[in-house]
Structure formats: C-alpha cells, structure tokens
Coordinates of C-alpha atoms in Angstrom, one line a residue:
M1 CA -43.6 25.9 92.4
R2 CA -44.1 25.0 88.6
L3 CA -44.0 28.8 87.1
V4 CA -40.3 29.4 88.5
P5 CA -38.9 26.4 85.5
V6 CA -41.7 28.2 82.6
L7 CA -40.1 31.8 83.0
M8 CA -36.6 30.4 82.8
A9 CA -37.4 28.2 79.7
L10 CA -38.9 32.0 78.0
A11 CA -35.9 33.4 79.2
V12 CA -33.5 30.9 77.5
C13 CA -36.3 31.6 74.5
V14 CA -36.0 35.2 74.4
G15 CA -32.0 34.7 74.3
L16 CA -31.5 32.4 71.7
W17 CA -33.4 34.2 69.7
F18 CA -31.9 37.6 69.7
W19 CA -28.5 35.9 69.6
I20 CA -28.8 33.2 65.9
V21 CA -30.9 36.4 64.3
P22 CA -28.4 39.4 64.0
A23 CA -25.8 36.0 63.2
N24 CA -27.7 34.9 60.4
G25 CA -27.9 38.6 59.1
Q26 CA -24.2 39.5 59.0
Q27 CA -24.1 35.7 56.7
V28 CA -26.5 36.7 54.7
A29 CA -25.1 39.9 53.9
A30 CA -21.5 38.5 53.8
V31 CA -23.0 36.3 50.8
D32 CA -24.5 39.0 48.3
A33 CA -21.5 41.1 48.8
P34 CA -18.7 40.8 45.7
A35 CA -16.0 38.9 46.4
A36 CA -12.7 41.2 46.9
G37 CA -11.1 41.5 43.1
A38 CA -13.6 40.0 41.3
D39 CA -14.9 41.8 38.4
P40 CA -18.4 43.5 39.0
R41 CA -20.2 42.5 36.1
G42 CA -19.4 38.8 36.7
E43 CA -17.7 38.3 33.8
A44 CA -14.7 35.2 34.1
P45 CA -11.0 36.8 33.3
A46 CA -9.3 36.5 29.8
V47 CA -7.8 33.1 29.5
K48 CA -4.0 33.6 27.8
V49 CA -3.3 31.0 24.7
V50 CA -0.8 31.1 22.1
A51 CA -2.3 30.8 18.4
F52 CA -1.5 31.2 14.7
R53 CA -3.1 32.2 11.3
S54 CA -3.4 29.6 8.9
Q55 CA -5.0 29.7 5.3
A56 CA -6.5 27.0 3.8
Q57 CA -3.9 25.3 1.2
D58 CA -4.3 22.6 -1.8
V59 CA -3.2 19.5 -0.6
R60 CA -2.4 17.0 -3.2
N61 CA -4.1 13.7 -1.1
A62 CA -2.7 10.0 -1.5
I63 CA -3.9 7.0 -0.9
V64 CA -0.8 5.3 1.4
L65 CA -0.5 1.3 1.5
R66 CA 2.4 -0.7 2.6
G67 CA 3.8 -3.5 0.2
R68 CA 6.8 -5.5 -1.6
T69 CA 8.9 -5.0 -4.8
E70 CA 8.4 -8.2 -7.2
A71 CA 10.3 -9.4 -9.6
H72 CA 8.7 -8.7 -13.7
R73 CA 9.7 -12.0 -14.4
L74 CA 11.1 -15.4 -12.3
V75 CA 10.6 -18.4 -14.0
E76 CA 12.8 -21.7 -13.6
V77 CA 14.1 -22.9 -16.9
K78 CA 13.3 -26.8 -17.1
A79 CA 14.1 -29.4 -19.4
E80 CA 12.3 -31.1 -21.7
T81 CA 13.9 -34.0 -22.3
A82 CA 16.5 -36.2 -20.1
G83 CA 20.3 -36.4 -20.5
L84 CA 23.7 -35.7 -19.2
V85 CA 24.8 -32.0 -18.8
V86 CA 27.8 -31.5 -20.7
S87 CA 28.2 -28.0 -20.5
D88 CA 29.7 -25.6 -17.9
P89 CA 27.4 -24.3 -15.2
L90 CA 26.8 -20.1 -15.2
R91 CA 26.9 -19.2 -11.8
A92 CA 24.9 -17.0 -10.1
G93 CA 24.4 -13.7 -10.4
A94 CA 25.5 -13.8 -14.0
H95 CA 23.4 -11.4 -16.6
V96 CA 22.1 -13.5 -19.5
Q97 CA 20.3 -12.2 -22.7
A98 CA 17.5 -14.1 -24.2
G99 CA 18.9 -16.8 -26.6
D100 CA 22.1 -17.8 -24.1
L101 CA 22.6 -21.2 -23.9
L102 CA 22.1 -22.5 -20.5
C103 CA 22.7 -26.2 -20.1
R104 CA 23.8 -28.6 -23.3
L105 CA 22.8 -32.1 -23.2
D106 CA 24.8 -35.0 -24.0
S107 CA 22.7 -36.1 -27.3
G108 CA 23.4 -40.0 -27.0
S109 CA 22.3 -42.2 -29.3
R110 CA 19.7 -39.3 -31.0
E111 CA 21.5 -39.0 -33.5
A112 CA 21.5 -42.6 -34.8
Q113 CA 17.5 -42.9 -34.3
L114 CA 17.3 -39.5 -36.2
A115 CA 19.4 -41.5 -39.2
E116 CA 16.9 -44.6 -38.8
A117 CA 14.0 -42.7 -38.3
Q118 CA 15.0 -40.6 -41.7
A119 CA 15.9 -43.7 -44.0
K120 CA 12.1 -45.4 -43.1
L121 CA 10.7 -41.7 -44.0
G122 CA 12.5 -42.7 -47.5
Q123 CA 11.3 -45.9 -47.8
A124 CA 8.3 -44.8 -46.5
E125 CA 7.8 -42.5 -49.5
A126 CA 8.6 -44.3 -52.2
D127 CA 6.4 -47.2 -51.1
A128 CA 3.5 -44.3 -51.0
E129 CA 4.4 -42.9 -54.3
A130 CA 4.4 -46.9 -55.7
A131 CA 1.1 -47.5 -54.7
D132 CA -0.5 -44.5 -55.5
T133 CA 0.8 -44.7 -59.0
L134 CA -0.2 -48.6 -59.0
A135 CA -3.7 -47.5 -57.9
Q136 CA -4.5 -45.1 -60.5
R137 CA -3.8 -47.3 -63.1
G138 CA -6.1 -49.8 -61.2
L139 CA -3.4 -52.4 -60.7
T140 CA -4.0 -52.0 -56.7
A141 CA -6.8 -51.3 -54.4
E142 CA -7.0 -47.7 -53.3
N143 CA -7.5 -48.7 -49.6
T144 CA -3.3 -50.4 -50.3
A145 CA -2.7 -46.7 -51.6
K146 CA -4.4 -45.0 -48.2
A147 CA -2.4 -47.4 -46.0
R148 CA 1.2 -46.4 -47.2
R149 CA 0.2 -42.8 -47.3
A150 CA -0.5 -43.4 -43.6
A151 CA 2.9 -45.2 -43.1
L152 CA 4.7 -42.0 -45.1
E153 CA 2.7 -40.1 -42.3
A154 CA 3.9 -41.7 -39.1
A155 CA 7.2 -41.9 -40.7
R156 CA 7.5 -38.2 -41.3
A157 CA 5.8 -38.2 -37.3
A158 CA 8.4 -40.4 -35.9
A159 CA 11.1 -38.3 -37.6
R160 CA 10.0 -35.1 -36.6
A161 CA 10.0 -36.2 -32.8
I162 CA 13.3 -36.8 -32.7
Q163 CA 14.6 -34.2 -34.6
L164 CA 12.9 -32.1 -31.5
D165 CA 14.4 -34.6 -29.2
I166 CA 17.8 -33.1 -30.6
E167 CA 16.7 -29.8 -30.4
R168 CA 16.0 -29.6 -26.9
L169 CA 19.7 -30.6 -25.6
E170 CA 20.4 -27.1 -26.1
I171 CA 18.5 -24.9 -23.1
D172 CA 18.1 -21.7 -23.8
A173 CA 17.3 -19.0 -21.4
P174 CA 13.4 -17.5 -22.3
F175 CA 14.6 -13.4 -21.8
S176 CA 17.1 -11.2 -20.4
G177 CA 18.0 -11.2 -16.5
V178 CA 20.0 -12.7 -13.9
L179 CA 20.6 -16.7 -12.7
E180 CA 19.0 -16.6 -9.5
T181 CA 20.8 -20.0 -9.1
D182 CA 23.8 -21.8 -10.2
S183 CA 22.8 -23.5 -13.5
A184 CA 23.0 -27.7 -13.8
E185 CA 26.1 -29.1 -13.2
I186 CA 28.2 -30.9 -15.6
G187 CA 28.3 -34.2 -15.6
S188 CA 24.9 -34.3 -13.8
L189 CA 21.9 -36.3 -15.2
V190 CA 19.0 -34.1 -16.1
R191 CA 15.3 -35.6 -16.5
T192 CA 12.4 -34.6 -17.9
G193 CA 10.8 -30.9 -16.2
D194 CA 14.1 -31.2 -14.1
V195 CA 15.4 -27.0 -13.1
C196 CA 18.3 -26.3 -15.3
A197 CA 18.6 -22.7 -14.0
T198 CA 16.1 -20.0 -12.7
I199 CA 16.7 -16.8 -14.1
I200 CA 15.1 -13.8 -12.6
S201 CA 14.1 -9.8 -14.7
L202 CA 14.2 -6.9 -12.9
S203 CA 13.5 -4.5 -15.6
P204 CA 11.0 -2.9 -15.2
I205 CA 10.3 -3.9 -11.2
E206 CA 6.9 -4.5 -10.0
I207 CA 5.8 -3.1 -6.3
V208 CA 2.6 -4.8 -4.8
G209 CA 0.4 -3.6 -2.7
F210 CA -3.1 -4.1 -1.4
V211 CA -5.8 -0.8 -1.3
P212 CA -8.5 -1.3 1.3
E213 CA -12.5 -1.2 -0.5
S214 CA -13.3 2.0 0.5
E215 CA -10.9 3.2 -1.4
V216 CA -10.0 1.2 -4.5
D217 CA -12.4 3.1 -6.4
E218 CA -10.0 5.9 -6.2
L219 CA -7.8 4.5 -9.0
S220 CA -6.7 3.7 -12.0
V221 CA -4.2 1.9 -14.4
G222 CA -1.9 4.6 -15.3
M223 CA -2.2 6.7 -12.3
P224 CA 1.7 7.9 -11.0
A225 CA 3.0 6.1 -8.2
H226 CA 5.9 6.5 -5.5
A227 CA 6.9 3.9 -3.7
R228 CA 9.8 4.8 -0.7
L229 CA 12.0 1.7 -0.1
V230 CA 13.2 0.8 3.4
D231 CA 16.8 1.6 2.5
G232 CA 15.2 5.0 1.6
R233 CA 15.3 5.3 -2.2
T234 CA 12.6 6.1 -3.8
I235 CA 11.1 5.0 -7.0
S236 CA 8.1 5.9 -9.5
G237 CA 6.3 4.6 -11.9
E238 CA 2.6 4.1 -12.5
V239 CA 0.2 1.0 -11.7
A240 CA -0.1 -0.9 -14.1
F241 CA -3.0 -3.6 -13.0
V242 CA -5.8 -3.0 -10.2
S243 CA -7.5 -6.4 -9.2
R244 CA -11.6 -7.1 -9.5
S245 CA -11.9 -9.7 -7.1
A246 CA -10.7 -8.9 -3.7
D247 CA -8.7 -11.3 -1.4
Q248 CA -11.0 -13.6 0.8
T249 CA -10.1 -13.4 3.5
T250 CA -8.6 -9.1 4.1
R251 CA -11.2 -8.5 1.5
T252 CA -8.4 -6.0 0.1
F253 CA -7.1 -5.3 -4.0
R254 CA -4.2 -6.1 -5.3
V255 CA -2.7 -2.7 -7.0
E256 CA 0.6 -3.3 -9.4
I257 CA 2.9 -0.4 -10.4
E258 CA 5.4 -0.6 -13.0
A259 CA 8.3 1.4 -11.9
P260 CA 12.1 1.5 -14.2
N261 CA 14.8 -0.4 -13.0
P262 CA 17.2 -0.2 -15.6
D263 CA 20.4 -0.9 -13.5
Q264 CA 18.0 -3.6 -11.7
G265 CA 19.8 -2.3 -8.2
V266 CA 16.1 -2.6 -6.8
R267 CA 15.6 -6.2 -5.6
D268 CA 13.0 -8.5 -5.5
G269 CA 10.9 -9.1 -1.9
M270 CA 11.5 -5.3 -0.8
T271 CA 9.5 -3.8 1.4
A272 CA 8.2 -0.5 0.5
E273 CA 5.7 2.6 1.1
I274 CA 3.7 3.1 -1.6
L275 CA 2.2 6.7 -2.1
I276 CA -1.1 7.5 -5.1
P277 CA -1.4 10.7 -5.5
V278 CA -5.8 11.2 -5.8
A279 CA -7.8 14.7 -5.6
S280 CA -6.5 17.3 -4.3
D281 CA -8.4 19.1 -1.3
Q282 CA -8.1 22.2 0.7
A283 CA -6.6 21.6 4.0
H284 CA -4.6 23.3 7.3
L285 CA -1.4 22.0 8.5
A286 CA -1.1 22.3 12.0
P287 CA 0.5 20.6 14.5
Q288 CA -1.1 17.4 16.4
S289 CA -1.5 18.7 19.9
A290 CA -4.1 21.6 18.4
L291 CA -6.4 18.5 18.2
T292 CA -9.1 18.3 20.8
L293 CA -12.5 17.2 21.7
D294 CA -16.1 19.4 21.9
D295 CA -18.4 18.1 24.9
S296 CA -19.7 15.2 22.7
G297 CA -16.7 13.6 21.6
V298 CA -16.1 15.5 18.2
L299 CA -12.6 15.6 17.4
G300 CA -11.6 19.1 16.3
V301 CA -9.8 22.4 16.9
R302 CA -10.7 25.6 19.1
T303 CA -9.6 29.0 17.6
V304 CA -9.6 32.5 17.7
A305 CA -13.6 34.1 16.7
E306 CA -13.7 37.6 17.0
G307 CA -17.1 38.2 19.7
E308 CA -19.3 41.2 21.3
G309 CA -17.2 44.3 20.8
G310 CA -14.4 42.7 18.6
A311 CA -12.8 41.1 22.1
P312 CA -11.3 37.3 21.4
E313 CA -13.5 34.6 22.5
A314 CA -13.2 30.7 22.2
R315 CA -14.6 28.6 19.2
F316 CA -14.6 24.7 18.6
E317 CA -14.3 23.8 14.8
P318 CA -14.8 20.5 14.0
A319 CA -12.1 18.9 11.5
E320 CA -11.5 16.0 9.5
I321 CA -7.4 14.7 9.7
L322 CA -6.9 14.0 6.0
R323 CA -3.2 12.7 6.6
E324 CA -0.2 13.0 8.9
D325 CA 3.5 14.1 8.1
E326 CA 6.8 15.2 9.4
D327 CA 5.8 18.3 9.6
G328 CA 2.3 17.7 11.4
I329 CA -1.4 17.0 10.4
W330 CA -3.5 18.1 7.2
L331 CA -6.8 19.2 8.5
T332 CA -10.0 19.7 6.0
G333 CA -13.4 20.6 7.1
L334 CA -12.1 24.3 9.1
P335 CA -13.1 28.2 7.1
A336 CA -10.6 28.9 4.5
E337 CA -8.6 31.2 6.8
V338 CA -8.4 30.3 10.5
A339 CA -7.0 31.0 14.1
I340 CA -5.3 28.3 15.6
I341 CA -5.3 27.9 19.3
Y342 CA -1.8 25.5 20.3
V343 CA -1.5 26.3 23.6
G344 CA -4.0 26.3 26.0
Q345 CA -6.7 25.2 23.6
E346 CA -7.8 22.7 26.8
F347 CA -8.9 24.8 29.2
V348 CA -11.3 27.4 27.1
A349 CA -15.0 26.7 26.5
D350 CA -17.0 28.2 23.5
G351 CA -17.8 31.7 24.4
R352 CA -14.5 31.8 27.1
A353 CA -12.6 35.5 27.0
L354 CA -9.0 35.5 25.4
D355 CA -5.9 36.7 26.3
V356 CA -4.3 35.9 22.5
T357 CA -0.6 35.5 22.0
W358 CA 0.1 35.3 18.0
K359 CA 3.0 32.9 17.2
D360 CA 4.2 32.2 13.6
W361 CA 4.1 28.6 12.8
D362 CA 4.9 26.8 9.7
G363 CA 5.5 22.8 10.1
A364 CA 6.8 20.8 13.6
Q365 CA 8.5 22.7 16.2

C-alpha cells in the first residue's frame, strides 16, 4: 500500500519537469533576441540639440564696484572772532567765487582798541629809542634798554593782534563753489567757531568705491574709469587715489576717481556703479542657459566635437565666467573656436551622438 503514494509523487515531479524547462528556454530566447527597432550594433540613437559656432574675441576685462559720488570740497566756514552779523545773508544754492564776502561782523570797539594800541606802540618806540641812546652813552644800564625794547615788541604784538581781529570781521569764501546752507542772518550773534556758511565744490566730482583685496593690485593711479549713475548718466575720469590701508571691518581698499563736472550737475552722495577697465582677455559670448555641470561638479559647457567617422558627438569643456552683461555671459578657458550647445545640453554626455541644428547666436534672444 505504501508503493502507490511513492509512484504518484514520482509522476507529479516528472510532469513539473516537462512543464518548467521548456518555458525557461523560451524566456531565455526572448531575452537574447534584439528588440524590434533597436540598433543591431547596440548604439543609442542621436540626440537632437541646437548649437552655434563661436569665435573667441578680445574682451576688455573690468573691475566693477558699487560706490557713491562725493564733493571735491565741502567746508563749514567758521568765524575766527565774535560779533554781530551786519551783512545781508546769501541764500543756499548761490554760486560764489573764492574771496567773495559771506559774512561781515560789526567791529564794535575794535577801532578804538586799535587806536589805543597804536598810541602805546608809539610811546614804546620812543622809550626804546631813548633807552638805547642813553645806554650807548653809558648813562643808563643795558638791562633798562633791553626792557624798553621788550616793551616795544609787546606793544607791536598787541597792535597787530587787534589789526588781525579787525581783518577777521569779514569772512570770505575760501574757494569757488555753491552754498549748501544760508549764510548767517543779519543781526545774529556769531561767536568764535560758529558756522557762517557751508560751501561745497562739485567740480571736479569724486566717485568713491571700495575694491576687494584680491583685485586691488590691478589698480593704479591714472587708470581710466567710468561710472554710471542711478539716473542713467555716465561720467568718465581717472583713478586719483588707491588706499594703502584696508578697512578693518570689510578688508576692502578705498578707491577715488576724479571726473570733470563743469556744470556741477552731478550731486554729492549719488549712488554709482564704477567700472575700471583692466587687462583684456580672449572670451566667448554665450547665453547663460548654456552653462552646465559635469559629473564632478565642474562648471562648463557642452560642445559639438567630431567623433569617429566625422559624426558629431558631445564633449564637455570646462569654462570660467569672465563677466556678465545684458547680452549674455563672457566665458574663458575654451578653445579659440568652439561649437556651443545651448538647447538640449542637459540630455547628453561625453561621446553621445548628436543630431545638430545650427543657429546663429550673437546676443540675448
């Protein structure tokens, strides 16, 4: 009775063997057979891209800074003596020339003081002359003559001090410019050190910026420079000063550019973008969209290269950004002649066959 189950198990195993082995053979054959429509040589189909041919150009490199305009001179003209203002005030915005009167102060009792000092000076001169004569004759001591001469010098100094004080009653413009504030009002009391008027000179105008330490060695006094103001105006001048000491906080160096401003139309404190041309480089102009990264994260572009048999294929070329402008980006580190892919570059790798559509590209589109 035990033989029957054994025979039945054997029959089931034989049946399963005949059912599984032929199926596996068909699957292996299906895997080994080439797919319908595939390249029998195993090559991937060409990828469609858009590219343009570029020739390297001489590009004037430049250092670009953010800065501001500053007055060539700005001075608070202060009184050197005290007194009441007796002149009519000049209003803010008035143009003045060097030496023009800004404020006149009342002389008060200074004329009387000067007359007294001059009288004392005359007496001292007579005393000194008489003492010298007597000393020469031996009728008085030499020390007496020296004391009289000392008194004479003191009288001269006193008279001169009063004369200088009278001259300071008229406060003049130290240079040509424009009044930034009204001059002192008539009848107001001005003390020593009080401001009579603020005068500003905007011709020439100075544009001040701060250059990083990595670029400061490229600058020197006398280099041409350009600035674009917030209102769109452009002015040109030259570098007048490059600081030798860095700002302790920002580690940048102050740069001053001097530019003509004959009509004084450029004001003090305007924001400006400063461009200072430096050495030129060979570069390619390309759209920003052409930039990509390779597998190691290096920045560059995909280009069209000649593969086996002359067929176009993709090739990665590392590049560096020289600068950006309105038309695109300028790239260095590429061959003098190169075909840059700017549509479809993200879908190809080195050596991938390409189906290239050529288009001209010469600026932002």
